């Protein structure tokens, strides 16, 4: 302590040479301590020597003890070897037991993983891919994290993405097979759907007609028996077919296995690729839609081509409608509406193009029926079809055109086969047969006894029947168009007017212009057109009975038969005048005057007498013109008078041209006398009133110019003779 005190004082005292003095003091202190230690050692040295002596004595005993201990240890070691071996065995067993316990614990953790993985493999083998994905999800989230330190778990973890891709590929392959399958079977699906829609519509129509049967009988007297018999046959067939197929009612679900779509949708949804799947599905279906909407080039040739085309389209949209209602989001109503609008535009364009090639009205009618069934079927699935019915109105015009062409041929055949002579009836039965076909009424003729003749020829009732058949044919197209009776009535009247004013009128005009139609035939044609004109009111009644629309309705159109048949009569009359003049020209051409003859033969020329006899017999034909009422009598008289006046004027003009011929240089008095005899015969013919109704000398005035010219020739000839004398 003194040293420390001194040290502290010497260090901290700020004195000159403090450090040196401190070191000197420290050395002195050390010497003092060394002297004290030496004193102490000298004091204890004897004790140390005694201790060493004692140790030397104990050394021998220690050697003996060492030998004894070594021997004892050897004997102990020999005795403990078995114990050591048993102990080591116990230790080894306990280690094994601990390892087994550890293994059991780890296996208990791994067994569920292995079981789930085995289950996954089994689900993959039996193609339960959606369940396999759920199993994968459980493995990843619940089981594998517990044993992730093991290598086999790492292998499993690496395999799971591969299995997912494999499932995606397999499900996509199944989807492609499904798409190919529905593409092949879409026509069958559509055919089944259309058949069911048609059966449902037929059944509903049958019930409606059954409820309105009494009303229908009262309003459709003219067609009741035929329509009722057809209706009964149709109902019978329908119900027989329903009975036959009652146990075979199939739907799209029955014809198509939609499980690949559901499975693929669920798989892609679970994998988080639902949007990719939706886009792929819609893209592929759009491609298929374009293929389905592409028609065959020969589709317009047969009805089967149209039926297959419509069936494929219906099948396509039936599948899409089913997918829309049983899946959530795979297709939407907006998507189906967009697809339908695209398809509808294509369908309308295709039908417009291909229907224009159809020249057979039966095929056009079949096409119309298919379009109606097609539209009704898709309308039942919620698709708008108004544009299809608008298209049907366009096709209706084309159908009418094909009907007009067909009936034009029928009219031509009827006219070709007609003998253009009044219809003979030998007894009451034949008379009833004729009037059952044609509404003929003549009280004066009814009073006559059999046999007798009806004024018209055989073509008149045939034409009337064909016009009614045309109305029936036109009505067939108007049915099922969801139009009112007024609209149907208007359509029937318009199409019938086209038939009368265009087709029948054209056939009559062509008939009148044919070279083989003589004056007798032309007269009969005038008679026929008169009776056909009178029958137009019965055709209007016939249409009204079919459509249940009264003729007093403001908007009811009228038939234009009056103008049609009037035009035909005027054309026939004009043709009569033309043919008479042509016949006169033929007689004039064979005239062989000897303009230098010295004196006449004393009688009229032979050609002229033949011509006059021809004119007399011809004008007698006009007595057959209809005159059963005042109007017809006036009309027939006017035609006969006009024809007679035209013939006389043409004869006078022709004879005048013979006299004024520029090549005629001179005429002898004998020739003039001969010509005078011919003129006298013409005047006698005119004065004999070949056609009644002329006033005074009206007909004879046709030859006055010829008579004056002849007198002038005689005077000139006489003056020339005087000069020569």
Short mmCIF file of C-alpha atoms in Angstrom, two decimals, residues 134-337:
data_model
loop_
_atom_site.label_atom_id
_atom_site.label_comp_id
_atom_site.label_asym_id
_atom_site.label_seq_id
_atom_site.Cartn_x
_atom_site.Cartn_y
_atom_site.Cartn_z
CA UNK A 134 -58.33 -31.08 -56.50
CA UNK A 135 -56.03 -33.82 -55.19
CA UNK A 136 -52.99 -31.89 -56.46
CA UNK A 137 -54.23 -28.82 -54.69
CA UNK A 138 -54.53 -30.74 -51.40
CA UNK A 139 -51.06 -32.23 -51.91
CA UNK A 140 -49.47 -28.85 -52.48
CA UNK A 141 -51.27 -26.96 -49.74
CA UNK A 142 -51.69 -29.56 -47.01
CA UNK A 143 -49.51 -32.66 -47.32
CA UNK A 144 -46.27 -31.87 -49.14
CA UNK A 145 -45.26 -28.93 -46.89
CA UNK A 146 -45.05 -31.38 -43.96
CA UNK A 147 -42.47 -33.60 -45.68
CA UNK A 148 -40.86 -31.15 -48.05
CA UNK A 149 -37.36 -32.10 -46.77
CA UNK A 150 -37.48 -35.50 -48.46
CA UNK A 151 -36.20 -36.05 -51.96
CA UNK A 152 -39.23 -37.99 -53.14
CA UNK A 153 -41.36 -34.99 -52.17
CA UNK A 154 -39.20 -32.80 -54.31
CA UNK A 155 -39.73 -35.20 -57.18
CA UNK A 156 -43.49 -35.04 -56.58
CA UNK A 157 -43.41 -31.27 -56.45
CA UNK A 158 -41.53 -31.21 -59.75
CA UNK A 159 -44.01 -33.66 -61.32
CA UNK A 160 -47.18 -31.80 -60.34
CA UNK A 161 -46.79 -28.98 -62.93
CA UNK A 162 -46.12 -31.63 -65.57
CA UNK A 163 -49.27 -33.48 -64.53
CA UNK A 164 -51.23 -30.24 -64.75
CA UNK A 165 -49.96 -29.63 -68.27
CA UNK A 166 -50.78 -33.21 -69.15
CA UNK A 167 -54.30 -32.76 -67.81
CA UNK A 168 -54.67 -29.54 -69.82
CA UNK A 169 -53.48 -31.25 -72.97
CA UNK A 170 -55.72 -34.27 -72.45
CA UNK A 171 -58.77 -32.13 -71.65
CA UNK A 172 -58.03 -29.92 -74.65
CA UNK A 173 -57.74 -33.05 -76.80
CA UNK A 174 -61.11 -34.22 -75.47
CA UNK A 175 -62.56 -30.80 -76.24
CA UNK A 176 -61.24 -30.97 -79.80
CA UNK A 177 -62.79 -34.42 -80.17
CA UNK A 178 -66.04 -32.99 -78.82
CA UNK A 179 -65.97 -30.09 -81.27
CA UNK A 180 -65.31 -32.47 -84.12
CA UNK A 181 -68.12 -34.72 -82.94
CA UNK A 182 -70.72 -31.96 -82.76
CA UNK A 183 -69.56 -30.69 -86.15
CA UNK A 184 -70.28 -34.12 -87.62
CA UNK A 185 -73.54 -34.62 -85.75
CA UNK A 186 -74.91 -31.07 -85.86
CA UNK A 187 -77.23 -32.01 -88.73
CA UNK A 188 -78.72 -34.84 -86.67
CA UNK A 189 -79.11 -32.58 -83.67
CA UNK A 190 -80.78 -29.92 -85.82
CA UNK A 191 -83.00 -32.46 -87.54
CA UNK A 192 -84.21 -33.74 -84.18
CA UNK A 193 -84.83 -30.21 -82.87
CA UNK A 194 -86.70 -29.19 -86.04
CA UNK A 195 -88.79 -32.35 -85.93
CA UNK A 196 -89.76 -31.71 -82.33
CA UNK A 197 -90.63 -28.07 -83.09
CA UNK A 198 -92.70 -29.15 -86.08
CA UNK A 199 -94.55 -31.77 -84.04
CA UNK A 200 -95.24 -29.25 -81.32
CA UNK A 201 -96.54 -26.73 -83.84
CA UNK A 202 -98.69 -29.36 -85.58
CA UNK A 203 -100.15 -30.40 -82.26
CA UNK A 204 -100.92 -26.79 -81.29
CA UNK A 205 -102.45 -26.11 -84.69
CA UNK A 206 -104.56 -29.25 -84.44
CA UNK A 207 -105.93 -28.14 -81.09
CA UNK A 208 -106.69 -24.68 -82.41
CA UNK A 209 -108.44 -26.06 -85.47
CA UNK A 210 -110.39 -28.46 -83.31
CA UNK A 211 -111.64 -25.54 -81.24
CA UNK A 212 -112.60 -23.57 -84.35
CA UNK A 213 -113.99 -26.44 -86.42
CA UNK A 214 -117.59 -25.22 -86.37
CA UNK A 215 -116.60 -21.70 -87.34
CA UNK A 216 -114.38 -23.03 -90.08
CA UNK A 217 -117.14 -25.14 -91.54
CA UNK A 218 -119.44 -22.16 -91.82
CA UNK A 219 -116.84 -19.85 -93.34
CA UNK A 220 -115.16 -22.25 -95.75
CA UNK A 221 -118.05 -23.90 -97.52
CA UNK A 222 -116.32 -24.16 -100.87
CA UNK A 223 -113.29 -25.94 -99.47
CA UNK A 224 -114.56 -27.60 -96.34
CA UNK A 225 -114.71 -31.21 -97.43
CA UNK A 226 -111.30 -31.19 -99.07
CA UNK A 227 -109.61 -29.36 -96.22
CA UNK A 228 -111.29 -31.44 -93.52
CA UNK A 229 -110.27 -34.67 -95.21
CA UNK A 230 -106.70 -33.41 -95.61
CA UNK A 231 -106.75 -32.20 -92.01
CA UNK A 232 -107.96 -35.57 -90.75
CA UNK A 233 -105.28 -37.39 -92.73
CA UNK A 234 -102.61 -35.01 -91.44
CA UNK A 235 -103.77 -35.39 -87.84
CA UNK A 236 -103.93 -39.15 -88.20
CA UNK A 237 -100.42 -39.32 -89.58
CA UNK A 238 -99.14 -36.90 -86.94
CA UNK A 239 -100.62 -38.80 -84.05
CA UNK A 240 -99.46 -42.11 -85.50
CA UNK A 241 -95.93 -40.75 -85.77
CA UNK A 242 -96.18 -39.37 -82.22
CA UNK A 243 -97.23 -42.81 -80.97
CA UNK A 244 -94.39 -44.48 -82.85
CA UNK A 245 -91.77 -42.07 -81.54
CA UNK A 246 -93.25 -41.36 -78.12
CA UNK A 247 -90.57 -43.46 -76.46
CA UNK A 248 -87.83 -42.04 -78.69
CA UNK A 249 -88.01 -38.34 -77.84
CA UNK A 250 -84.41 -37.19 -77.96
CA UNK A 251 -82.83 -33.89 -77.05
CA UNK A 252 -79.46 -32.37 -77.77
CA UNK A 253 -78.23 -33.71 -74.43
CA UNK A 254 -79.24 -37.20 -75.47
CA UNK A 255 -77.44 -36.98 -78.79
CA UNK A 256 -74.27 -35.28 -77.55
CA UNK A 257 -72.06 -35.93 -74.54
CA UNK A 258 -71.27 -32.48 -73.16
CA UNK A 259 -69.03 -33.79 -70.36
CA UNK A 260 -65.78 -32.90 -72.21
CA UNK A 261 -66.86 -29.25 -72.23
CA UNK A 262 -67.80 -29.23 -68.56
CA UNK A 263 -64.63 -31.08 -67.63
CA UNK A 264 -62.37 -28.85 -69.67
CA UNK A 265 -64.09 -25.72 -68.36
CA UNK A 266 -63.69 -26.84 -64.74
CA UNK A 267 -60.08 -27.86 -65.30
CA UNK A 268 -59.10 -24.55 -66.89
CA UNK A 269 -61.03 -22.65 -64.24
CA UNK A 270 -59.19 -24.49 -61.46
CA UNK A 271 -55.88 -23.83 -63.20
CA UNK A 272 -56.72 -20.15 -63.51
CA UNK A 273 -56.89 -20.28 -67.31
CA UNK A 274 -60.65 -19.98 -67.66
CA UNK A 275 -60.39 -16.93 -69.90
CA UNK A 276 -57.95 -18.73 -72.21
CA UNK A 277 -60.36 -21.65 -72.51
CA UNK A 278 -63.33 -19.35 -73.19
CA UNK A 279 -61.45 -17.53 -75.94
CA UNK A 280 -60.32 -20.78 -77.51
CA UNK A 281 -63.80 -22.30 -77.40
CA UNK A 282 -65.44 -19.23 -78.91
CA UNK A 283 -62.77 -18.94 -81.60
CA UNK A 284 -63.20 -22.58 -82.62
CA UNK A 285 -66.98 -22.32 -82.62
CA UNK A 286 -66.82 -19.22 -84.81
CA UNK A 287 -64.71 -21.19 -87.27
CA UNK A 288 -67.23 -24.01 -87.19
CA UNK A 289 -70.05 -21.51 -87.66
CA UNK A 290 -68.42 -20.23 -90.84
CA UNK A 291 -68.06 -23.81 -92.09
CA UNK A 292 -71.66 -24.63 -91.24
CA UNK A 293 -72.91 -21.49 -92.98
CA UNK A 294 -71.01 -22.33 -96.14
CA UNK A 295 -73.53 -24.05 -98.46
CA UNK A 296 -72.85 -26.70 -101.05
CA UNK A 297 -72.83 -25.50 -104.62
CA UNK A 298 -75.63 -27.91 -105.59
CA UNK A 299 -77.80 -27.14 -102.56
CA UNK A 300 -80.53 -25.52 -104.67
CA UNK A 301 -81.08 -28.66 -106.75
CA UNK A 302 -82.86 -30.77 -104.12
CA UNK A 303 -84.81 -30.12 -100.96
CA UNK A 304 -82.46 -32.46 -99.10
CA UNK A 305 -79.64 -30.00 -99.69
CA UNK A 306 -81.62 -27.24 -97.98
CA UNK A 307 -82.76 -29.57 -95.20
CA UNK A 308 -79.20 -30.60 -94.40
CA UNK A 309 -78.07 -26.96 -94.49
CA UNK A 310 -80.79 -25.86 -92.06
CA UNK A 311 -80.27 -28.91 -89.81
CA UNK A 312 -76.58 -28.13 -89.42
CA UNK A 313 -77.29 -24.53 -88.47
CA UNK A 314 -80.03 -25.47 -86.02
CA UNK A 315 -77.77 -28.13 -84.49
CA UNK A 316 -75.00 -25.58 -84.06
CA UNK A 317 -77.19 -23.06 -82.24
CA UNK A 318 -78.99 -25.71 -80.17
CA UNK A 319 -75.58 -26.72 -78.82
CA UNK A 320 -74.65 -23.10 -78.15
CA UNK A 321 -77.96 -22.49 -76.39
CA UNK A 322 -77.38 -25.53 -74.20
CA UNK A 323 -73.84 -24.37 -73.39
CA UNK A 324 -75.24 -20.92 -72.58
CA UNK A 325 -77.71 -22.26 -70.02
CA UNK A 326 -75.62 -24.97 -68.34
CA UNK A 327 -72.29 -23.17 -68.05
CA UNK A 328 -71.50 -19.88 -66.42
CA UNK A 329 -69.56 -17.50 -68.59
CA UNK A 330 -68.30 -19.90 -71.25
CA UNK A 331 -70.69 -18.24 -73.70
CA UNK A 332 -72.88 -15.24 -73.02
CA UNK A 333 -76.13 -14.00 -74.46
CA UNK A 334 -74.25 -11.15 -76.10
CA UNK A 335 -71.89 -13.64 -77.74
CA UNK A 336 -74.72 -15.87 -79.02
CA UNK A 337 -76.68 -12.85 -80.29
#
